[in-house]
Amino acid sequence: MTATDVRPFVQRSSERARRERRRRRVRRSVIVLVLAVVLVAVWAVGWSRYFSVSSVEVVTGKRTSAAEVRQVARVPLGRPLLKVRLRAIAHRVAQLPTVADVDVRQSWPHTVRIVVTDRVPVAVVMRAGQPRLIDASGVDFANASPGAPYPHVGLDMTDATPQEVSAALSVAQTLPVPLLRTTTQIAVFDPTDMRLDLKSGATVFWGGPSDVALKARVLAALQRLHPSARTFDVSAPTAPTVTP
């Protein structure tokens, strides 16, 4: 290979090396720029006041007031939204007796959003002589107003056992509506020994919480056959009894 032949080869190699150096410089510059943008973004979100909490949005049902939620939530206004302890807020709100569930989330750029699900009453029980609303999980959470449209369960929550509460609520939630409307109280003696007191003055020995639909059908048939009877026993629905 002559010197004339070598010179173009050397020039091409040198040009390729320069292009490769330029590409490396460009890649380094892009990497540095991206890192800078990321660092600025992290600083802006985590430390700057631009993304700090300035408002609290509360969504509640009818039984829990938004003012009450705001008071117990104690959302730290002015703190960067990313640093707000959402679980701690949710835990505080969940302590309100009327709250069944709570969801706390960040709503960018400035808001903490709290969504509360109220407890749903299924019956009325007693606690220290005071009528109380109770939900399906067995928590009595609020005073019951006179004439509250829920079945009354003859239990005092100060000394009732979980088994008694569970059995009573099971019956209260599964009684057919027509029977429920004529029942003034579900008396509970133990989880397998319950009694329905009817508006007519009749008494129904109900037994445990099983076979609710069958017991209701048998009771309805007995009431048609014995409209003036005072006592019905459907605790064993396949062998019921009636007392005039």
XYZ file of N, CA, C and O in Angstrom, residues 45-214:
680
model
N -41.330 18.391 43.918
C -42.430 17.609 44.500
C -42.234 17.398 45.993
O -43.184 17.479 46.778
N -41.012 17.124 46.413
C -40.778 16.737 47.791
C -40.429 17.860 48.748
O -40.612 17.712 49.961
N -39.972 18.997 48.254
C -39.516 20.039 49.153
C -40.068 21.434 48.844
O -40.212 22.239 49.752
N -40.395 21.699 47.618
C -40.861 23.057 47.304
C -42.293 23.256 47.769
O -43.056 22.305 47.941
N -42.694 24.502 47.975
C -44.044 24.828 48.408
C -45.034 24.803 47.247
O -46.258 24.902 47.472
N -44.553 24.634 46.036
C -45.475 24.622 44.905
C -46.415 23.431 44.981
O -47.578 23.526 44.585
N -45.947 22.300 45.487
C -46.778 21.106 45.618
C -47.177 20.851 47.076
O -47.374 19.717 47.477
N -47.300 21.886 47.864
C -47.697 21.730 49.260
C -49.221 21.666 49.378
O -49.955 22.092 48.471
N -49.690 21.146 50.501
C -51.127 20.980 50.725
C -51.767 22.324 51.039
O -51.358 23.017 51.977
N -52.757 22.681 50.255
C -53.483 23.931 50.508
C -54.975 23.708 50.700
O -55.688 24.632 51.082
N -55.461 22.477 50.425
C -56.896 22.228 50.594
C -57.137 20.767 50.947
O -56.323 19.891 50.638
N -58.284 20.521 51.606
C -58.701 19.172 51.986
C -60.114 18.960 51.450
O -61.028 19.708 51.795
N -60.279 17.952 50.612
C -61.596 17.615 50.067
C -62.149 16.420 50.844
O -61.489 15.398 50.972
N -63.351 16.580 51.368
C -63.973 15.525 52.168
C -65.296 15.119 51.531
O -66.146 15.971 51.269
N -65.455 13.823 51.310
C -66.707 13.268 50.796
C -67.236 12.303 51.844
O -66.558 11.339 52.204
N -68.442 12.563 52.356
C -68.995 11.730 53.417
C -70.434 11.358 53.113
O -71.052 11.884 52.184
N -70.961 10.450 53.940
C -72.375 10.129 53.881
C -73.159 11.054 54.801
O -72.664 12.092 55.246
N -74.374 10.649 55.134
C -75.246 11.503 55.941
C -74.926 11.442 57.422
O -75.263 12.362 58.171
N -74.284 10.379 57.879
C -74.095 10.192 59.316
C -72.783 10.769 59.831
O -72.596 10.896 61.042
N -71.872 11.097 58.943
C -70.577 11.641 59.352
C -70.424 13.019 58.739
O -70.502 13.170 57.518
N -70.209 14.026 59.566
C -70.093 15.381 59.037
C -68.681 15.640 58.510
O -67.695 15.140 59.054
N -68.602 16.444 57.446
C -67.307 16.788 56.874
C -66.461 17.561 57.877
O -65.234 17.385 57.952
N -67.109 18.411 58.681
C -66.367 19.187 59.680
C -65.714 18.268 60.710
O -64.571 18.489 61.131
N -66.431 17.230 61.093
C -65.898 16.273 62.065
C -64.702 15.533 61.480
O -63.689 15.312 62.158
N -64.811 15.163 60.211
C -63.704 14.462 59.546
C -62.472 15.363 59.469
O -61.346 14.936 59.771
N -62.664 16.618 59.072
C -61.531 17.547 58.985
C -60.856 17.723 60.341
O -59.629 17.798 60.438
N -61.670 17.782 61.376
C -61.117 18.007 62.710
C -60.225 16.860 63.157
O -59.122 17.085 63.680
N -60.692 15.624 62.973
C -59.898 14.492 63.452
C -58.788 14.118 62.470
O -57.784 13.523 62.862
N -58.952 14.470 61.185
C -57.932 14.110 60.186
C -56.623 14.845 60.424
O -55.535 14.305 60.218
N -56.728 16.107 60.845
C -55.551 16.937 61.127
C -54.553 16.911 59.956
O -53.358 16.639 60.135
N -55.057 17.218 58.784
C -54.195 17.260 57.599
C -53.246 18.449 57.727
O -53.694 19.582 57.935
N -51.935 18.254 57.594
C -50.975 19.346 57.784
C -50.905 20.266 56.565
O -50.189 19.979 55.598
N -51.622 21.360 56.600
C -51.585 22.316 55.493
C -50.191 22.927 55.399
O -49.540 23.199 56.404
N -49.746 23.126 54.171
C -48.430 23.706 53.940
C -47.318 22.687 53.785
O -46.229 23.014 53.323
N -47.588 21.440 54.160
C -46.575 20.391 54.007
C -46.573 19.895 52.570
O -47.627 19.813 51.940
N -45.387 19.559 52.016
C -45.371 18.978 50.665
C -46.294 17.773 50.574
O -46.297 16.911 51.468
N -47.097 17.733 49.519
C -48.120 16.696 49.393
C -47.514 15.296 49.440
O -48.114 14.363 49.987
N -46.308 15.148 48.890
C -45.666 13.844 48.851
C -45.313 13.347 50.252
O -45.216 12.138 50.471
N -45.149 14.258 51.204
C -44.707 13.878 52.546
C -45.859 13.717 53.535
O -45.623 13.413 54.704
N -47.088 13.915 53.089
C -48.222 13.766 53.988
C -48.434 12.284 54.281
O -48.456 11.449 53.373
N -48.621 11.928 55.543
C -48.785 10.530 55.957
C -50.259 10.142 55.816
O -51.067 10.342 56.735
N -50.588 9.579 54.673
C -51.978 9.272 54.367
C -52.535 8.197 55.292
O -53.700 8.265 55.714
N -51.738 7.194 55.612
C -52.226 6.120 56.488
C -52.558 6.643 57.875
O -53.532 6.196 58.502
N -51.769 7.560 58.374
C -52.036 8.123 59.696
C -53.352 8.905 59.683
O -54.141 8.828 60.634
N -53.585 9.635 58.613
C -54.848 10.376 58.492
C -56.017 9.403 58.444
O -57.030 9.579 59.133
N -55.886 8.355 57.629
C -56.959 7.366 57.509
C -57.228 6.697 58.857
O -58.385 6.457 59.224
N -56.172 6.404 59.601
C -56.348 5.759 60.905
C -57.124 6.664 61.859
O -58.014 6.192 62.590
N -56.814 7.947 61.854
C -57.514 8.866 62.757
C -58.991 8.988 62.379
O -59.865 8.979 63.257
N -59.261 9.101 61.091
C -60.655 9.242 60.657
C -61.440 7.967 60.947
O -62.613 8.008 61.312
N -60.787 6.814 60.802
C -61.467 5.532 61.033
C -61.915 5.363 62.472
O -62.762 4.511 62.758
N -61.379 6.163 63.400
C -61.787 6.057 64.796
C -63.158 6.676 65.053
O -63.760 6.427 66.109
N -63.658 7.468 64.116
C -64.993 8.029 64.290
C -66.008 6.886 64.301
O -65.969 6.014 63.438
N -66.922 6.863 65.250
C -67.812 5.707 65.390
C -68.713 5.446 64.197
O -69.103 4.309 63.958
N -69.053 6.483 63.441
C -69.965 6.295 62.307
C -69.256 5.893 61.019
O -69.907 5.671 59.997
N -67.923 5.779 61.052
C -67.153 5.494 59.841
C -66.916 3.992 59.690
O -66.340 3.358 60.573
N -67.373 3.442 58.564
C -67.130 2.030 58.269
C -65.832 1.852 57.493
O -65.107 0.876 57.685
N -65.524 2.801 56.608
C -64.322 2.685 55.787
C -63.898 4.090 55.377
O -64.722 5.004 55.272
N -62.600 4.259 55.151
C -62.091 5.568 54.741
C -60.969 5.378 53.732
O -60.154 4.463 53.862
N -60.962 6.227 52.729
C -59.924 6.196 51.699
C -59.305 7.591 51.612
O -60.029 8.582 51.417
N -57.980 7.681 51.788
C -57.275 8.965 51.752
C -56.254 8.930 50.633
O -55.417 8.016 50.576
N -56.318 9.931 49.759
C -55.401 9.962 48.613
C -54.907 11.379 48.354
O -55.523 12.352 48.768
N -53.776 11.451 47.637
C -53.272 12.737 47.164
C -54.007 13.101 45.875
O -54.206 12.259 45.006
N -54.416 14.352 45.781
C -55.011 14.866 44.547
C -54.150 16.045 44.112
O -54.263 17.150 44.641
N -53.269 15.777 43.161
C -52.258 16.768 42.779
C -52.906 17.959 42.093
O -53.903 17.831 41.413
N -52.338 19.173 42.297
C -51.052 19.395 42.981
C -51.148 19.812 44.450
O -50.135 19.858 45.131
N -52.370 20.093 44.980
C -52.411 20.728 46.296
C -53.413 20.134 47.278
O -53.604 20.699 48.349
N -54.068 19.020 46.954
C -55.225 18.600 47.735
C -55.055 17.201 48.316
O -54.520 16.309 47.660
N -55.537 17.022 49.548
C -55.710 15.701 50.151
C -57.203 15.387 50.085
O -58.030 16.168 50.572
N -57.550 14.242 49.507
C -58.957 13.866 49.321
C -59.304 12.719 50.272
O -58.649 11.675 50.271
N -60.329 12.922 51.078
C -60.764 11.927 52.066
C -62.180 11.496 51.723
O -63.091 12.330 51.697
N -62.356 10.200 51.459
C -63.681 9.664 51.133
C -64.089 8.712 52.246
O -63.402 7.724 52.522
N -65.213 9.018 52.894
C -65.692 8.249 54.039
C -66.935 7.456 53.654
O -67.844 7.986 53.011
N -66.953 6.190 54.032
C -68.142 5.351 53.887
C -68.763 5.171 55.268
O -68.109 4.687 56.188
N -70.020 5.569 55.387
C -70.699 5.479 56.683
C -71.087 4.044 57.018
O -71.303 3.213 56.134
N -71.214 3.790 58.302
C -71.806 2.533 58.749
C -73.290 2.540 58.408
O -73.953 3.581 58.480
N -73.801 1.374 58.064
C -75.208 1.234 57.700
C -75.925 0.485 58.811
O -75.593 -0.673 59.099
N -76.907 1.096 59.467
C -77.603 0.398 60.553
C -78.481 -0.725 60.029
O -79.096 -0.607 58.967
N -78.517 -1.817 60.794
C -79.393 -2.939 60.431
C -80.363 -3.276 61.548
O -81.323 -4.012 61.342
N -80.136 -2.729 62.750
C -81.018 -3.035 63.875
C -80.791 -2.013 64.980
O -79.864 -1.196 64.926
N -81.672 -2.077 65.977
C -81.539 -1.244 67.178
C -81.294 -2.166 68.364
O -82.004 -3.160 68.551
N -80.259 -1.847 69.146
C -79.949 -2.598 70.357
C -79.926 -1.622 71.531
O -80.180 -0.425 71.362
N -79.622 -2.112 72.694
C -79.517 -1.261 73.877
C -78.077 -1.235 74.374
O -77.345 -2.206 74.230
N -77.688 -0.127 74.941
C -76.413 -0.026 75.665
C -76.640 0.886 76.869
O -76.888 2.077 76.716
N -76.570 0.279 78.038
C -76.783 1.021 79.286
C -78.098 1.787 79.257
O -78.173 2.951 79.663
N -79.131 1.125 78.751
C -80.452 1.729 78.742
C -80.720 2.683 77.599
O -81.825 3.241 77.485
N -79.761 2.887 76.710
C -79.912 3.809 75.588
C -80.051 3.017 74.292
O -79.197 2.171 73.990
N -81.120 3.269 73.497
C -81.225 2.583 72.215
C -80.140 3.048 71.257
O -79.894 4.256 71.115
N -79.501 2.066 70.605
C -78.366 2.367 69.739
C -78.532 1.685 68.388
O -79.097 0.589 68.293
N -78.017 2.320 67.342
C -77.976 1.705 66.023
C -76.771 0.779 65.943
O -75.684 1.114 66.423
N -76.960 -0.373 65.304
C -75.874 -1.339 65.152
C -75.771 -1.733 63.684
O -76.784 -1.810 62.979
N -74.533 -1.922 63.207
C -74.359 -2.306 61.799
C -74.164 -3.812 61.678
O -74.166 -4.550 62.674
N -73.991 -4.286 60.443
C -73.919 -5.725 60.189
C -72.687 -6.374 60.809
O -72.669 -7.588 61.026
N -71.660 -5.592 61.107
C -70.459 -6.152 61.723
C -70.567 -6.228 63.241
O -69.639 -6.692 63.905
N -71.700 -5.754 63.796
C -71.898 -5.842 65.238
C -71.423 -4.644 66.020
O -71.290 -4.717 67.242
N -71.184 -3.513 65.350
C -70.732 -2.301 66.037
C -71.923 -1.372 66.253
O -72.587 -0.975 65.285
N -72.204 -1.053 67.514
C -73.229 -0.027 67.754
C -72.538 1.327 67.741
O -71.568 1.556 68.459
N -73.000 2.221 66.898
C -72.203 3.398 66.558
C -72.902 4.734 66.761
O -72.263 5.786 66.649
N -74.203 4.724 67.049
C -74.900 6.002 67.216
C -76.188 5.768 67.985
O -76.746 4.661 67.974
N -76.661 6.820 68.647
C -77.941 6.724 69.328
C -79.060 6.580 68.306
O -79.023 7.193 67.233
N -80.045 5.771 68.647
C -81.189 5.563 67.759
C -82.294 6.539 68.144
O -82.631 6.685 69.321
N -82.839 7.214 67.142
C -83.934 8.132 67.404
C -85.225 7.353 67.633
O -85.356 6.210 67.170
N -86.186 7.930 68.339
C -87.470 7.240 68.535
C -88.114 6.900 67.191
O -88.128 7.719 66.273
N -88.610 5.693 67.098
C -89.249 5.283 65.853
C -88.285 4.947 64.733
O -88.681 4.922 63.557
N -87.025 4.694 65.060
C -86.047 4.324 64.022
C -86.544 3.090 63.264
O -86.945 2.105 63.889
N -86.545 3.127 61.928
C -87.169 2.061 61.132
C -86.300 0.820 60.971
O -86.053 0.350 59.853
N -85.830 0.280 62.082
C -84.996 -0.913 62.048
C -85.520 -1.904 63.092
O -86.103 -1.488 64.103
N -85.306 -3.184 62.869
C -85.769 -4.160 63.858
C -85.079 -3.949 65.199
O -83.886 -3.646 65.261
N -85.849 -4.108 66.267
C -85.294 -3.963 67.614
C -84.860 -5.332 68.133
O -85.624 -6.294 68.097
N -83.629 -5.378 68.595
C -83.063 -6.623 69.119
C -82.945 -6.495 70.633
O -82.373 -5.516 71.133
N -83.462 -7.460 71.352
C -83.438 -7.418 72.810
C -82.105 -7.823 73.376
O -81.991 -8.847 74.069
N -81.091 -7.030 73.115
C -79.750 -7.277 73.657
C -79.214 -5.989 74.251
O -79.424 -4.902 73.709
N -78.509 -6.113 75.360
C -77.759 -4.988 75.901
C -76.291 -5.227 75.571
O -75.694 -6.220 76.004
N -75.723 -4.330 74.793
C -74.372 -4.532 74.283
C -73.310 -4.487 75.368
O -72.158 -4.843 75.127
N -73.663 -4.062 76.572
C -72.667 -4.034 77.647
C -72.304 -5.434 78.117
O -71.207 -5.644 78.657
N -73.217 -6.414 77.931
C -72.896 -7.768 78.388
C -73.246 -8.859 77.373
O -73.157 -10.048 77.677
N -73.652 -8.468 76.171
C -73.980 -9.468 75.144
C -72.707 -10.132 74.625
O -71.661 -9.494 74.491
N -72.813 -11.420 74.312
C -71.664 -12.131 73.751
C -71.628 -11.933 72.235
O -72.665 -11.663 71.605
N -70.453 -12.059 71.616
C -70.376 -11.949 70.160
C -71.280 -12.959 69.453
O -71.840 -12.655 68.389
N -71.432 -14.150 70.015
C -72.276 -15.173 69.402
C -73.743 -14.745 69.414
O -74.468 -14.944 68.429
N -74.182 -14.143 70.525
C -75.554 -13.657 70.606
C -75.802 -12.531 69.611
O -76.832 -12.506 68.927
N -74.857 -11.624 69.524
C -74.992 -10.498 68.594
C -75.043 -11.003 67.156
O -75.887 -10.582 66.357
N -74.144 -11.926 66.816
C -74.098 -12.456 65.454
C -75.392 -13.169 65.098
O -75.939 -12.981 63.997
N -75.910 -13.989 65.997
C -77.143 -14.726 65.721
C -78.317 -13.780 65.561
O -79.141 -13.926 64.629
N -78.423 -12.780 66.432
C -79.532 -11.829 66.358
C -79.491 -11.020 65.071
O -80.526 -10.802 64.414
N -78.305 -10.570 64.680
C -78.189 -9.778 63.454
C -78.485 -10.625 62.223
O -79.049 -10.136 61.239
N -78.090 -11.891 62.264
C -78.396 -12.786 61.154
C -79.903 -12.888 60.947
O -80.400 -12.802 59.813
N -80.660 -13.045 62.030
C -82.124 -13.116 61.924
C -82.686 -11.770 61.478
O -83.555 -11.705 60.591
N -82.192 -10.679 62.069
C -82.713 -9.353 61.737
C -82.540 -9.019 60.260
O -83.376 -8.342 59.669
N -81.457 -9.525 59.666
C -81.179 -9.189 58.263
C -81.828 -10.146 57.268
O -81.898 -9.839 56.082
N -82.303 -11.292 57.745
C -82.835 -12.287 56.809
C -84.330 -12.534 56.962
O -84.910 -13.252 56.141
N -84.954 -11.948 57.981
C -86.400 -12.106 58.106
C -87.099 -11.522 56.879
O -86.734 -10.428 56.425
N -88.085 -12.202 56.332
C -88.853 -11.624 55.226
C -89.471 -10.292 55.650
O -89.887 -10.123 56.809
N -89.553 -9.364 54.725
C -90.021 -8.014 55.055
C -91.402 -8.014 55.702
O -91.619 -7.309 56.699
N -92.382 -8.777 55.192
C -93.695 -8.754 55.848
C -93.638 -9.163 57.314
O -94.313 -8.556 58.159
N -92.828 -10.168 57.637
C -92.694 -10.598 59.021
C -91.938 -9.563 59.841
O -92.282 -9.277 60.991
N -90.917 -8.998 59.219
C -90.116 -7.992 59.922
C -90.971 -6.789 60.315
O -90.821 -6.223 61.399
N -91.890 -6.418 59.430
C -92.739 -5.249 59.704
C -93.704 -5.484 60.852
O -94.166 -4.522 61.473
N -94.020 -6.728 61.122
C -94.949 -7.029 62.220
C -94.229 -7.434 63.492
O -94.880 -7.774 64.484
N -92.893 -7.389 63.488
C -92.093 -7.781 64.655
C -91.684 -6.545 65.439
O -91.069 -5.630 64.879
N -92.015 -6.510 66.708
C -91.613 -5.375 67.543
C -90.244 -5.585 68.178
O -89.524 -4.619 68.444
N -89.881 -6.840 68.413
C -88.581 -7.106 69.029
C -88.133 -8.537 68.746
O -88.948 -9.450 68.677
N -86.817 -8.671 68.579
C -86.189 -9.992 68.519
C -85.490 -10.199 69.860
O -84.450 -9.582 70.135
N -86.088 -11.010 70.714
C -85.504 -11.263 72.027
C -84.473 -12.384 71.913
O -84.699 -13.381 71.217
N -83.354 -12.215 72.572
C -82.259 -13.183 72.477
C -81.932 -13.717 73.869
O -81.534 -12.961 74.758
N -82.082 -15.014 74.040
C -81.742 -15.667 75.308
C -80.395 -16.372 75.205
O -79.626 -16.417 76.162
N -80.113 -16.935 74.053
C -78.780 -17.420 73.698
C -78.786 -17.584 72.177
O -79.834 -17.430 71.544
N -77.653 -17.868 71.562
C -77.608 -17.890 70.096
C -78.560 -18.889 69.447
O -78.879 -18.746 68.255
N -79.011 -19.885 70.192
C -79.931 -20.865 69.605
C -81.343 -20.741 70.166
O -82.186 -21.594 69.912
N -81.585 -19.701 70.940
C -82.896 -19.530 71.584
C -83.321 -18.067 71.473
O -83.021 -17.243 72.341
N -84.041 -17.759 70.368
C -84.531 -16.412 70.145
C -86.051 -16.422 70.018
O -86.650 -17.446 69.700
N -86.647 -15.246 70.253
C -88.098 -15.135 70.240
C -88.492 -13.860 69.515
O -87.851 -12.811 69.692
N -89.548 -13.945 68.717
C -90.083 -12.767 68.054
C -91.332 -12.315 68.803
O -92.259 -13.109 69.026
N -91.356 -11.049 69.171
C -92.556 -10.453 69.750
C -93.264 -9.689 68.635
O -92.669 -8.769 68.037
N -94.499 -10.063 68.336
C -95.225 -9.476 67.219
C -96.140 -8.346 67.682
O -96.539 -8.269 68.845
N -96.456 -7.456 66.741
C -97.346 -6.333 67.043
C -98.723 -6.806 67.489
O -99.413 -6.108 68.236
N -99.136 -7.978 67.060
C -100.442 -8.517 67.446
C -100.478 -8.961 68.897
O -101.541 -9.271 69.435
N -99.336 -9.024 69.534
C -99.244 -9.525 70.896
C -98.835 -10.984 70.968
O -98.568 -11.505 72.046
N -98.765 -11.635 69.831
C -98.357 -13.038 69.790
C -96.845 -13.159 69.960
O -96.078 -12.220 69.692
N -96.429 -14.334 70.387
C -95.016 -14.637 70.575
C -94.629 -15.802 69.677
O -95.372 -16.779 69.566
N -93.452 -15.681 69.043
C -92.953 -16.745 68.168
C -91.624 -17.240 68.728
O -90.650 -16.478 68.789
N -91.589 -18.499 69.149
C -90.319 -19.100 69.561
C -89.571 -19.504 68.294
O -89.986 -20.398 67.569
N -88.468 -18.800 68.053
C -87.791 -18.890 66.762
C -86.623 -19.868 66.772
O -86.256 -20.420 65.739
N -85.992 -20.058 67.894
C -84.818 -20.929 67.931
C -83.576 -20.195 67.461
O -83.362 -19.030 67.773
N -82.745 -20.896 66.686
C -81.499 -20.317 66.189
C -81.676 -19.584 64.872
O -82.780 -19.461 64.345
N -80.576 -19.099 64.283
C -80.641 -18.293 63.066
C -80.742 -19.098 61.772
O -80.777 -18.509 60.687
N -80.829 -20.422 61.872
C -80.879 -21.232 60.646
C -82.315 -21.378 60.143
O -83.277 -21.136 60.874
N -82.449 -21.778 58.889
C -83.746 -22.089 58.269
C -84.734 -20.927 58.362
O -85.943 -21.122 58.585
N -84.258 -19.714 58.178
C -85.118 -18.539 58.330
C -86.281 -18.572 57.347
O -87.442 -18.347 57.734
N -86.012 -18.850 56.078
C -87.073 -18.839 55.073
C -88.132 -19.905 55.367
O -89.339 -19.644 55.266
N -87.681 -21.109 55.743
C -88.628 -22.186 56.056
C -89.462 -21.828 57.283
O -90.691 -22.015 57.294
